[in-house]
């Protein structure tokens, strides 16, 4: 699987190769075939333009995911992440920027694996999966002190 990061906004993303490997593992654990994923880090204005143009939504969001494969599988995806929204979320939910950034990345990957967050039940399941993968990612890197704090989402 090919995973590429693109930066249209200033953000620090450490351990990129380990993160790419972990994202590939999420697809494997969720039994989802994926061939390529581009993750674009941008600002609010860039993402709201995409939201208006492609989804006819006129509001800010932290993430938009597109599967470019007409058959949906294997996933050929693009994830757009607003660093402005991620920063605001980190403040709102009293968590680190690193934790929130990874949560949003995993959230986008989970959408490609068939998870939704429209209903309250779906939101609970999505958050549980995000928490699971945050814990696995930070603990598996041997940085127990870096395990993100629990938030009240």
mmCIF file with all atom_site columns, C-alpha atoms in Angstrom:
data_model
loop_
_atom_site.group_PDB
_atom_site.id
_atom_site.type_symbol
_atom_site.label_atom_id
_atom_site.label_alt_id
_atom_site.label_comp_id
_atom_site.label_asym_id
_atom_site.label_entity_id
_atom_site.label_seq_id
_atom_site.pdbx_PDB_ins_code
_atom_site.Cartn_x
_atom_site.Cartn_y
_atom_site.Cartn_z
_atom_site.occupancy
_atom_site.B_iso_or_equiv
_atom_site.pdbx_formal_charge
_atom_site.auth_seq_id
_atom_site.auth_comp_id
_atom_site.auth_asym_id
_atom_site.auth_atom_id
_atom_site.pdbx_PDB_model_num
ATOM 1   C CA . UNK A 1 1   ? 0.000   0.000  0.000  1.00 0.00 ? 1   UNK A CA 1
ATOM 2   C CA . UNK A 1 2   ? 1.242   3.480  -0.878 1.00 0.00 ? 2   UNK A CA 1
ATOM 3   C CA . UNK A 1 3   ? 0.579   6.254  1.650  1.00 0.00 ? 3   UNK A CA 1
ATOM 4   C CA . UNK A 1 4   ? 1.674   9.828  0.998  1.00 0.00 ? 4   UNK A CA 1
ATOM 5   C CA . UNK A 1 5   ? 1.474   12.911 3.184  1.00 0.00 ? 5   UNK A CA 1
ATOM 6   C CA . UNK A 1 6   ? 1.033   16.354 1.619  1.00 0.00 ? 6   UNK A CA 1
ATOM 7   C CA . UNK A 1 7   ? 1.445   19.586 3.561  1.00 0.00 ? 7   UNK A CA 1
ATOM 8   C CA . UNK A 1 8   ? -0.473  22.706 2.538  1.00 0.00 ? 8   UNK A CA 1
ATOM 9   C CA . UNK A 1 9   ? -0.412  23.862 6.161  1.00 0.00 ? 9   UNK A CA 1
ATOM 10  C CA . UNK A 1 10  ? 2.273   23.914 8.796  1.00 0.00 ? 10  UNK A CA 1
ATOM 11  C CA . UNK A 1 11  ? 2.056   20.852 10.984 1.00 0.00 ? 11  UNK A CA 1
ATOM 12  C CA . UNK A 1 12  ? 4.629   18.641 12.625 1.00 0.00 ? 12  UNK A CA 1
ATOM 13  C CA . UNK A 1 13  ? 4.123   14.974 11.894 1.00 0.00 ? 13  UNK A CA 1
ATOM 14  C CA . UNK A 1 14  ? 6.790   12.843 13.521 1.00 0.00 ? 14  UNK A CA 1
ATOM 15  C CA . UNK A 1 15  ? 7.529   9.195  12.771 1.00 0.00 ? 15  UNK A CA 1
ATOM 16  C CA . UNK A 1 16  ? 5.872   9.274  9.354  1.00 0.00 ? 16  UNK A CA 1
ATOM 17  C CA . UNK A 1 17  ? 7.086   5.834  8.292  1.00 0.00 ? 17  UNK A CA 1
ATOM 18  C CA . UNK A 1 18  ? 5.780   4.248  11.493 1.00 0.00 ? 18  UNK A CA 1
ATOM 19  C CA . UNK A 1 19  ? 2.460   6.018  11.002 1.00 0.00 ? 19  UNK A CA 1
ATOM 20  C CA . UNK A 1 20  ? 2.219   4.758  7.419  1.00 0.00 ? 20  UNK A CA 1
ATOM 21  C CA . UNK A 1 21  ? 2.854   1.203  8.612  1.00 0.00 ? 21  UNK A CA 1
ATOM 22  C CA . UNK A 1 22  ? 0.232   1.581  11.334 1.00 0.00 ? 22  UNK A CA 1
ATOM 23  C CA . UNK A 1 23  ? -2.380  2.925  8.899  1.00 0.00 ? 23  UNK A CA 1
ATOM 24  C CA . UNK A 1 24  ? -1.729  -0.108 6.694  1.00 0.00 ? 24  UNK A CA 1
ATOM 25  C CA . UNK A 1 25  ? -2.288  -2.306 9.745  1.00 0.00 ? 25  UNK A CA 1
ATOM 26  C CA . UNK A 1 26  ? -5.638  -0.640 10.469 1.00 0.00 ? 26  UNK A CA 1
ATOM 27  C CA . UNK A 1 27  ? -6.821  -1.555 6.981  1.00 0.00 ? 27  UNK A CA 1
ATOM 28  C CA . UNK A 1 28  ? -5.609  -5.122 7.564  1.00 0.00 ? 28  UNK A CA 1
ATOM 29  C CA . UNK A 1 29  ? -7.231  -5.396 11.016 1.00 0.00 ? 29  UNK A CA 1
ATOM 30  C CA . UNK A 1 30  ? -10.498 -4.053 9.602  1.00 0.00 ? 30  UNK A CA 1
ATOM 31  C CA . UNK A 1 31  ? -10.283 -6.475 6.654  1.00 0.00 ? 31  UNK A CA 1
ATOM 32  C CA . UNK A 1 32  ? -10.318 -3.674 4.098  1.00 0.00 ? 32  UNK A CA 1
ATOM 33  C CA . UNK A 1 33  ? -8.254  -3.820 0.922  1.00 0.00 ? 33  UNK A CA 1
ATOM 34  C CA . UNK A 1 34  ? -6.539  -0.536 0.125  1.00 0.00 ? 34  UNK A CA 1
ATOM 35  C CA . UNK A 1 35  ? -3.946  0.319  -2.498 1.00 0.00 ? 35  UNK A CA 1
ATOM 36  C CA . UNK A 1 36  ? -3.226  4.005  -2.005 1.00 0.00 ? 36  UNK A CA 1
ATOM 37  C CA . UNK A 1 37  ? -3.989  6.827  0.386  1.00 0.00 ? 37  UNK A CA 1
ATOM 38  C CA . UNK A 1 38  ? -3.066  10.488 0.141  1.00 0.00 ? 38  UNK A CA 1
ATOM 39  C CA . UNK A 1 39  ? -3.420  12.563 3.314  1.00 0.00 ? 39  UNK A CA 1
ATOM 40  C CA . UNK A 1 40  ? -3.447  16.321 2.764  1.00 0.00 ? 40  UNK A CA 1
ATOM 41  C CA . UNK A 1 41  ? -2.952  18.684 5.704  1.00 0.00 ? 41  UNK A CA 1
ATOM 42  C CA . UNK A 1 42  ? -4.491  22.062 4.961  1.00 0.00 ? 42  UNK A CA 1
ATOM 43  C CA . UNK A 1 43  ? -6.182  25.066 6.568  1.00 0.00 ? 43  UNK A CA 1
ATOM 44  C CA . UNK A 1 44  ? -9.859  25.879 7.118  1.00 0.00 ? 44  UNK A CA 1
ATOM 45  C CA . UNK A 1 45  ? -10.233 27.916 3.943  1.00 0.00 ? 45  UNK A CA 1
ATOM 46  C CA . UNK A 1 46  ? -8.789  25.179 1.738  1.00 0.00 ? 46  UNK A CA 1
ATOM 47  C CA . UNK A 1 47  ? -11.073 22.545 3.271  1.00 0.00 ? 47  UNK A CA 1
ATOM 48  C CA . UNK A 1 48  ? -14.255 24.639 3.279  1.00 0.00 ? 48  UNK A CA 1
ATOM 49  C CA . UNK A 1 49  ? -13.692 25.250 -0.433 1.00 0.00 ? 49  UNK A CA 1
ATOM 50  C CA . UNK A 1 50  ? -13.591 21.471 -0.991 1.00 0.00 ? 50  UNK A CA 1
ATOM 51  C CA . UNK A 1 51  ? -16.645 21.047 1.247  1.00 0.00 ? 51  UNK A CA 1
ATOM 52  C CA . UNK A 1 52  ? -18.610 23.598 -0.795 1.00 0.00 ? 52  UNK A CA 1
ATOM 53  C CA . UNK A 1 53  ? -17.397 22.450 -4.199 1.00 0.00 ? 53  UNK A CA 1
ATOM 54  C CA . UNK A 1 54  ? -17.754 18.679 -3.850 1.00 0.00 ? 54  UNK A CA 1
ATOM 55  C CA . UNK A 1 55  ? -20.265 18.137 -1.025 1.00 0.00 ? 55  UNK A CA 1
ATOM 56  C CA . UNK A 1 56  ? -22.389 21.309 -1.229 1.00 0.00 ? 56  UNK A CA 1
ATOM 57  C CA . UNK A 1 57  ? -21.779 21.902 2.500  1.00 0.00 ? 57  UNK A CA 1
ATOM 58  C CA . UNK A 1 58  ? -21.139 25.439 3.699  1.00 0.00 ? 58  UNK A CA 1
ATOM 59  C CA . UNK A 1 59  ? -19.407 24.808 7.023  1.00 0.00 ? 59  UNK A CA 1
ATOM 60  C CA . UNK A 1 60  ? -15.997 24.134 8.467  1.00 0.00 ? 60  UNK A CA 1
ATOM 61  C CA . UNK A 1 61  ? -15.008 20.551 9.199  1.00 0.00 ? 61  UNK A CA 1
ATOM 62  C CA . UNK A 1 62  ? -11.893 18.817 10.452 1.00 0.00 ? 62  UNK A CA 1
ATOM 63  C CA . UNK A 1 63  ? -11.786 16.073 7.829  1.00 0.00 ? 63  UNK A CA 1
ATOM 64  C CA . UNK A 1 64  ? -13.160 15.036 4.460  1.00 0.00 ? 64  UNK A CA 1
ATOM 65  C CA . UNK A 1 65  ? -12.483 11.599 2.961  1.00 0.00 ? 65  UNK A CA 1
ATOM 66  C CA . UNK A 1 66  ? -12.904 10.631 -0.685 1.00 0.00 ? 66  UNK A CA 1
ATOM 67  C CA . UNK A 1 67  ? -12.649 7.129  -2.118 1.00 0.00 ? 67  UNK A CA 1
ATOM 68  C CA . UNK A 1 68  ? -11.624 7.623  -5.738 1.00 0.00 ? 68  UNK A CA 1
ATOM 69  C CA . UNK A 1 69  ? -12.306 4.014  -6.751 1.00 0.00 ? 69  UNK A CA 1
ATOM 70  C CA . UNK A 1 70  ? -15.718 3.657  -8.406 1.00 0.00 ? 70  UNK A CA 1
ATOM 71  C CA . UNK A 1 71  ? -16.053 0.124  -7.025 1.00 0.00 ? 71  UNK A CA 1
ATOM 72  C CA . UNK A 1 72  ? -15.037 1.375  -3.551 1.00 0.00 ? 72  UNK A CA 1
ATOM 73  C CA . UNK A 1 73  ? -12.641 -1.579 -3.033 1.00 0.00 ? 73  UNK A CA 1
ATOM 74  C CA . UNK A 1 74  ? -9.731  -1.621 -3.076 1.00 0.00 ? 74  UNK A CA 1
ATOM 75  C CA . UNK A 1 75  ? -9.621  1.800  -1.457 1.00 0.00 ? 75  UNK A CA 1
ATOM 76  C CA . UNK A 1 76  ? -7.892  4.511  -3.445 1.00 0.00 ? 76  UNK A CA 1
ATOM 77  C CA . UNK A 1 77  ? -8.410  7.369  -1.063 1.00 0.00 ? 77  UNK A CA 1
ATOM 78  C CA . UNK A 1 78  ? -7.772  10.975 -0.259 1.00 0.00 ? 78  UNK A CA 1
ATOM 79  C CA . UNK A 1 79  ? -8.125  12.474 3.205  1.00 0.00 ? 79  UNK A CA 1
ATOM 80  C CA . UNK A 1 80  ? -8.119  16.244 3.708  1.00 0.00 ? 80  UNK A CA 1
ATOM 81  C CA . UNK A 1 81  ? -7.493  17.463 7.253  1.00 0.00 ? 81  UNK A CA 1
ATOM 82  C CA . UNK A 1 82  ? -7.868  21.040 8.465  1.00 0.00 ? 82  UNK A CA 1
ATOM 83  C CA . UNK A 1 83  ? -5.090  21.778 10.932 1.00 0.00 ? 83  UNK A CA 1
ATOM 84  C CA . UNK A 1 84  ? -7.099  24.805 12.104 1.00 0.00 ? 84  UNK A CA 1
ATOM 85  C CA . UNK A 1 85  ? -9.988  22.510 13.142 1.00 0.00 ? 85  UNK A CA 1
ATOM 86  C CA . UNK A 1 86  ? -7.619  19.955 14.704 1.00 0.00 ? 86  UNK A CA 1
ATOM 87  C CA . UNK A 1 87  ? -6.091  22.727 16.830 1.00 0.00 ? 87  UNK A CA 1
ATOM 88  C CA . UNK A 1 88  ? -9.554  23.943 17.871 1.00 0.00 ? 88  UNK A CA 1
ATOM 89  C CA . UNK A 1 89  ? -10.658 20.372 18.677 1.00 0.00 ? 89  UNK A CA 1
ATOM 90  C CA . UNK A 1 90  ? -7.584  19.808 20.841 1.00 0.00 ? 90  UNK A CA 1
ATOM 91  C CA . UNK A 1 91  ? -8.479  22.885 22.885 1.00 0.00 ? 91  UNK A CA 1
ATOM 92  C CA . UNK A 1 92  ? -12.181 22.004 23.066 1.00 0.00 ? 92  UNK A CA 1
ATOM 93  C CA . UNK A 1 93  ? -11.564 18.417 24.172 1.00 0.00 ? 93  UNK A CA 1
ATOM 94  C CA . UNK A 1 94  ? -8.553  19.226 26.359 1.00 0.00 ? 94  UNK A CA 1
ATOM 95  C CA . UNK A 1 95  ? -6.157  16.864 24.615 1.00 0.00 ? 95  UNK A CA 1
ATOM 96  C CA . UNK A 1 96  ? -2.799  17.246 22.933 1.00 0.00 ? 96  UNK A CA 1
ATOM 97  C CA . UNK A 1 97  ? -2.491  18.355 19.329 1.00 0.00 ? 97  UNK A CA 1
ATOM 98  C CA . UNK A 1 98  ? -0.610  15.129 18.601 1.00 0.00 ? 98  UNK A CA 1
ATOM 99  C CA . UNK A 1 99  ? -3.438  13.025 20.005 1.00 0.00 ? 99  UNK A CA 1
ATOM 100 C CA . UNK A 1 100 ? -6.130  14.924 18.119 1.00 0.00 ? 100 UNK A CA 1
ATOM 101 C CA . UNK A 1 101 ? -4.191  14.854 14.856 1.00 0.00 ? 101 UNK A CA 1
ATOM 102 C CA . UNK A 1 102 ? -3.806  11.084 15.043 1.00 0.00 ? 102 UNK A CA 1
ATOM 103 C CA . UNK A 1 103 ? -7.454  10.656 16.071 1.00 0.00 ? 103 UNK A CA 1
ATOM 104 C CA . UNK A 1 104 ? -8.575  12.528 12.954 1.00 0.00 ? 104 UNK A CA 1
ATOM 105 C CA . UNK A 1 105 ? -6.241  10.521 10.708 1.00 0.00 ? 105 UNK A CA 1
ATOM 106 C CA . UNK A 1 106 ? -7.550  7.238  12.139 1.00 0.00 ? 106 UNK A CA 1
ATOM 107 C CA . UNK A 1 107 ? -11.116 8.562  11.843 1.00 0.00 ? 107 UNK A CA 1
ATOM 108 C CA . UNK A 1 108 ? -10.629 9.072  8.095  1.00 0.00 ? 108 UNK A CA 1
ATOM 109 C CA . UNK A 1 109 ? -9.143  5.609  7.679  1.00 0.00 ? 109 UNK A CA 1
ATOM 110 C CA . UNK A 1 110 ? -12.086 4.088  9.578  1.00 0.00 ? 110 UNK A CA 1
ATOM 111 C CA . UNK A 1 111 ? -14.515 5.747  7.155  1.00 0.00 ? 111 UNK A CA 1
ATOM 112 C CA . UNK A 1 112 ? -12.811 3.828  4.338  1.00 0.00 ? 112 UNK A CA 1
ATOM 113 C CA . UNK A 1 113 ? -13.241 0.647  6.388  1.00 0.00 ? 113 UNK A CA 1
ATOM 114 C CA . UNK A 1 114 ? -17.020 1.123  6.413  1.00 0.00 ? 114 UNK A CA 1
ATOM 115 C CA . UNK A 1 115 ? -17.524 2.972  9.691  1.00 0.00 ? 115 UNK A CA 1
ATOM 116 C CA . UNK A 1 116 ? -19.911 5.921  9.792  1.00 0.00 ? 116 UNK A CA 1
ATOM 117 C CA . UNK A 1 117 ? -20.647 8.577  12.378 1.00 0.00 ? 117 UNK A CA 1
ATOM 118 C CA . UNK A 1 118 ? -24.119 9.775  11.476 1.00 0.00 ? 118 UNK A CA 1
ATOM 119 C CA . UNK A 1 119 ? -26.173 8.295  14.319 1.00 0.00 ? 119 UNK A CA 1
ATOM 120 C CA . UNK A 1 120 ? -25.344 8.401  18.024 1.00 0.00 ? 120 UNK A CA 1
ATOM 121 C CA . UNK A 1 121 ? -24.681 4.640  18.003 1.00 0.00 ? 121 UNK A CA 1
ATOM 122 C CA . UNK A 1 122 ? -22.304 4.972  15.059 1.00 0.00 ? 122 UNK A CA 1
ATOM 123 C CA . UNK A 1 123 ? -20.507 7.861  16.783 1.00 0.00 ? 123 UNK A CA 1
ATOM 124 C CA . UNK A 1 124 ? -19.997 5.755  19.917 1.00 0.00 ? 124 UNK A CA 1
ATOM 125 C CA . UNK A 1 125 ? -18.569 2.866  17.875 1.00 0.00 ? 125 UNK A CA 1
ATOM 126 C CA . UNK A 1 126 ? -16.350 5.200  15.826 1.00 0.00 ? 126 UNK A CA 1
ATOM 127 C CA . UNK A 1 127 ? -14.942 6.847  18.959 1.00 0.00 ? 127 UNK A CA 1
ATOM 128 C CA . UNK A 1 128 ? -14.282 3.444  20.536 1.00 0.00 ? 128 UNK A CA 1
ATOM 129 C CA . UNK A 1 129 ? -12.338 2.398  17.426 1.00 0.00 ? 129 UNK A CA 1
ATOM 130 C CA . UNK A 1 130 ? -10.417 5.683  17.395 1.00 0.00 ? 130 UNK A CA 1
ATOM 131 C CA . UNK A 1 131 ? -9.516  5.219  21.073 1.00 0.00 ? 131 UNK A CA 1
ATOM 132 C CA . UNK A 1 132 ? -8.440  1.619  20.438 1.00 0.00 ? 132 UNK A CA 1
ATOM 133 C CA . UNK A 1 133 ? -6.123  2.604  17.604 1.00 0.00 ? 133 UNK A CA 1
ATOM 134 C CA . UNK A 1 134 ? -4.746  5.630  19.459 1.00 0.00 ? 134 UNK A CA 1
ATOM 135 C CA . UNK A 1 135 ? -3.859  3.362  22.351 1.00 0.00 ? 135 UNK A CA 1
ATOM 136 C CA . UNK A 1 136 ? -2.318  0.715  20.090 1.00 0.00 ? 136 UNK A CA 1
ATOM 137 C CA . UNK A 1 137 ? -0.328  3.276  18.141 1.00 0.00 ? 137 UNK A CA 1
ATOM 138 C CA . UNK A 1 138 ? 1.180   5.127  21.079 1.00 0.00 ? 138 UNK A CA 1
ATOM 139 C CA . UNK A 1 139 ? 1.772   2.071  23.282 1.00 0.00 ? 139 UNK A CA 1
ATOM 140 C CA . UNK A 1 140 ? 3.154   -0.022 20.424 1.00 0.00 ? 140 UNK A CA 1
ATOM 141 C CA . UNK A 1 141 ? 5.766   2.685  19.828 1.00 0.00 ? 141 UNK A CA 1
ATOM 142 C CA . UNK A 1 142 ? 6.971   2.144  23.375 1.00 0.00 ? 142 UNK A CA 1
ATOM 143 C CA . UNK A 1 143 ? 5.925   5.597  24.530 1.00 0.00 ? 143 UNK A CA 1
ATOM 144 C CA . UNK A 1 144 ? 3.474   4.829  27.311 1.00 0.00 ? 144 UNK A CA 1
ATOM 145 C CA . UNK A 1 145 ? 3.779   8.382  28.607 1.00 0.00 ? 145 UNK A CA 1
ATOM 146 C CA . UNK A 1 146 ? 2.547   9.612  25.225 1.00 0.00 ? 146 UNK A CA 1
ATOM 147 C CA . UNK A 1 147 ? -0.764  7.750  25.431 1.00 0.00 ? 147 UNK A CA 1
ATOM 148 C CA . UNK A 1 148 ? -3.371  10.441 24.786 1.00 0.00 ? 148 UNK A CA 1
ATOM 149 C CA . UNK A 1 149 ? -5.575  11.505 27.665 1.00 0.00 ? 149 UNK A CA 1
ATOM 150 C CA . UNK A 1 150 ? -9.165  10.355 27.565 1.00 0.00 ? 150 UNK A CA 1
ATOM 151 C CA . UNK A 1 151 ? -11.545 13.039 26.367 1.00 0.00 ? 151 UNK A CA 1
ATOM 152 C CA . UNK A 1 152 ? -15.229 13.609 26.900 1.00 0.00 ? 152 UNK A CA 1
ATOM 153 C CA . UNK A 1 153 ? -16.481 13.301 23.355 1.00 0.00 ? 153 UNK A CA 1
#
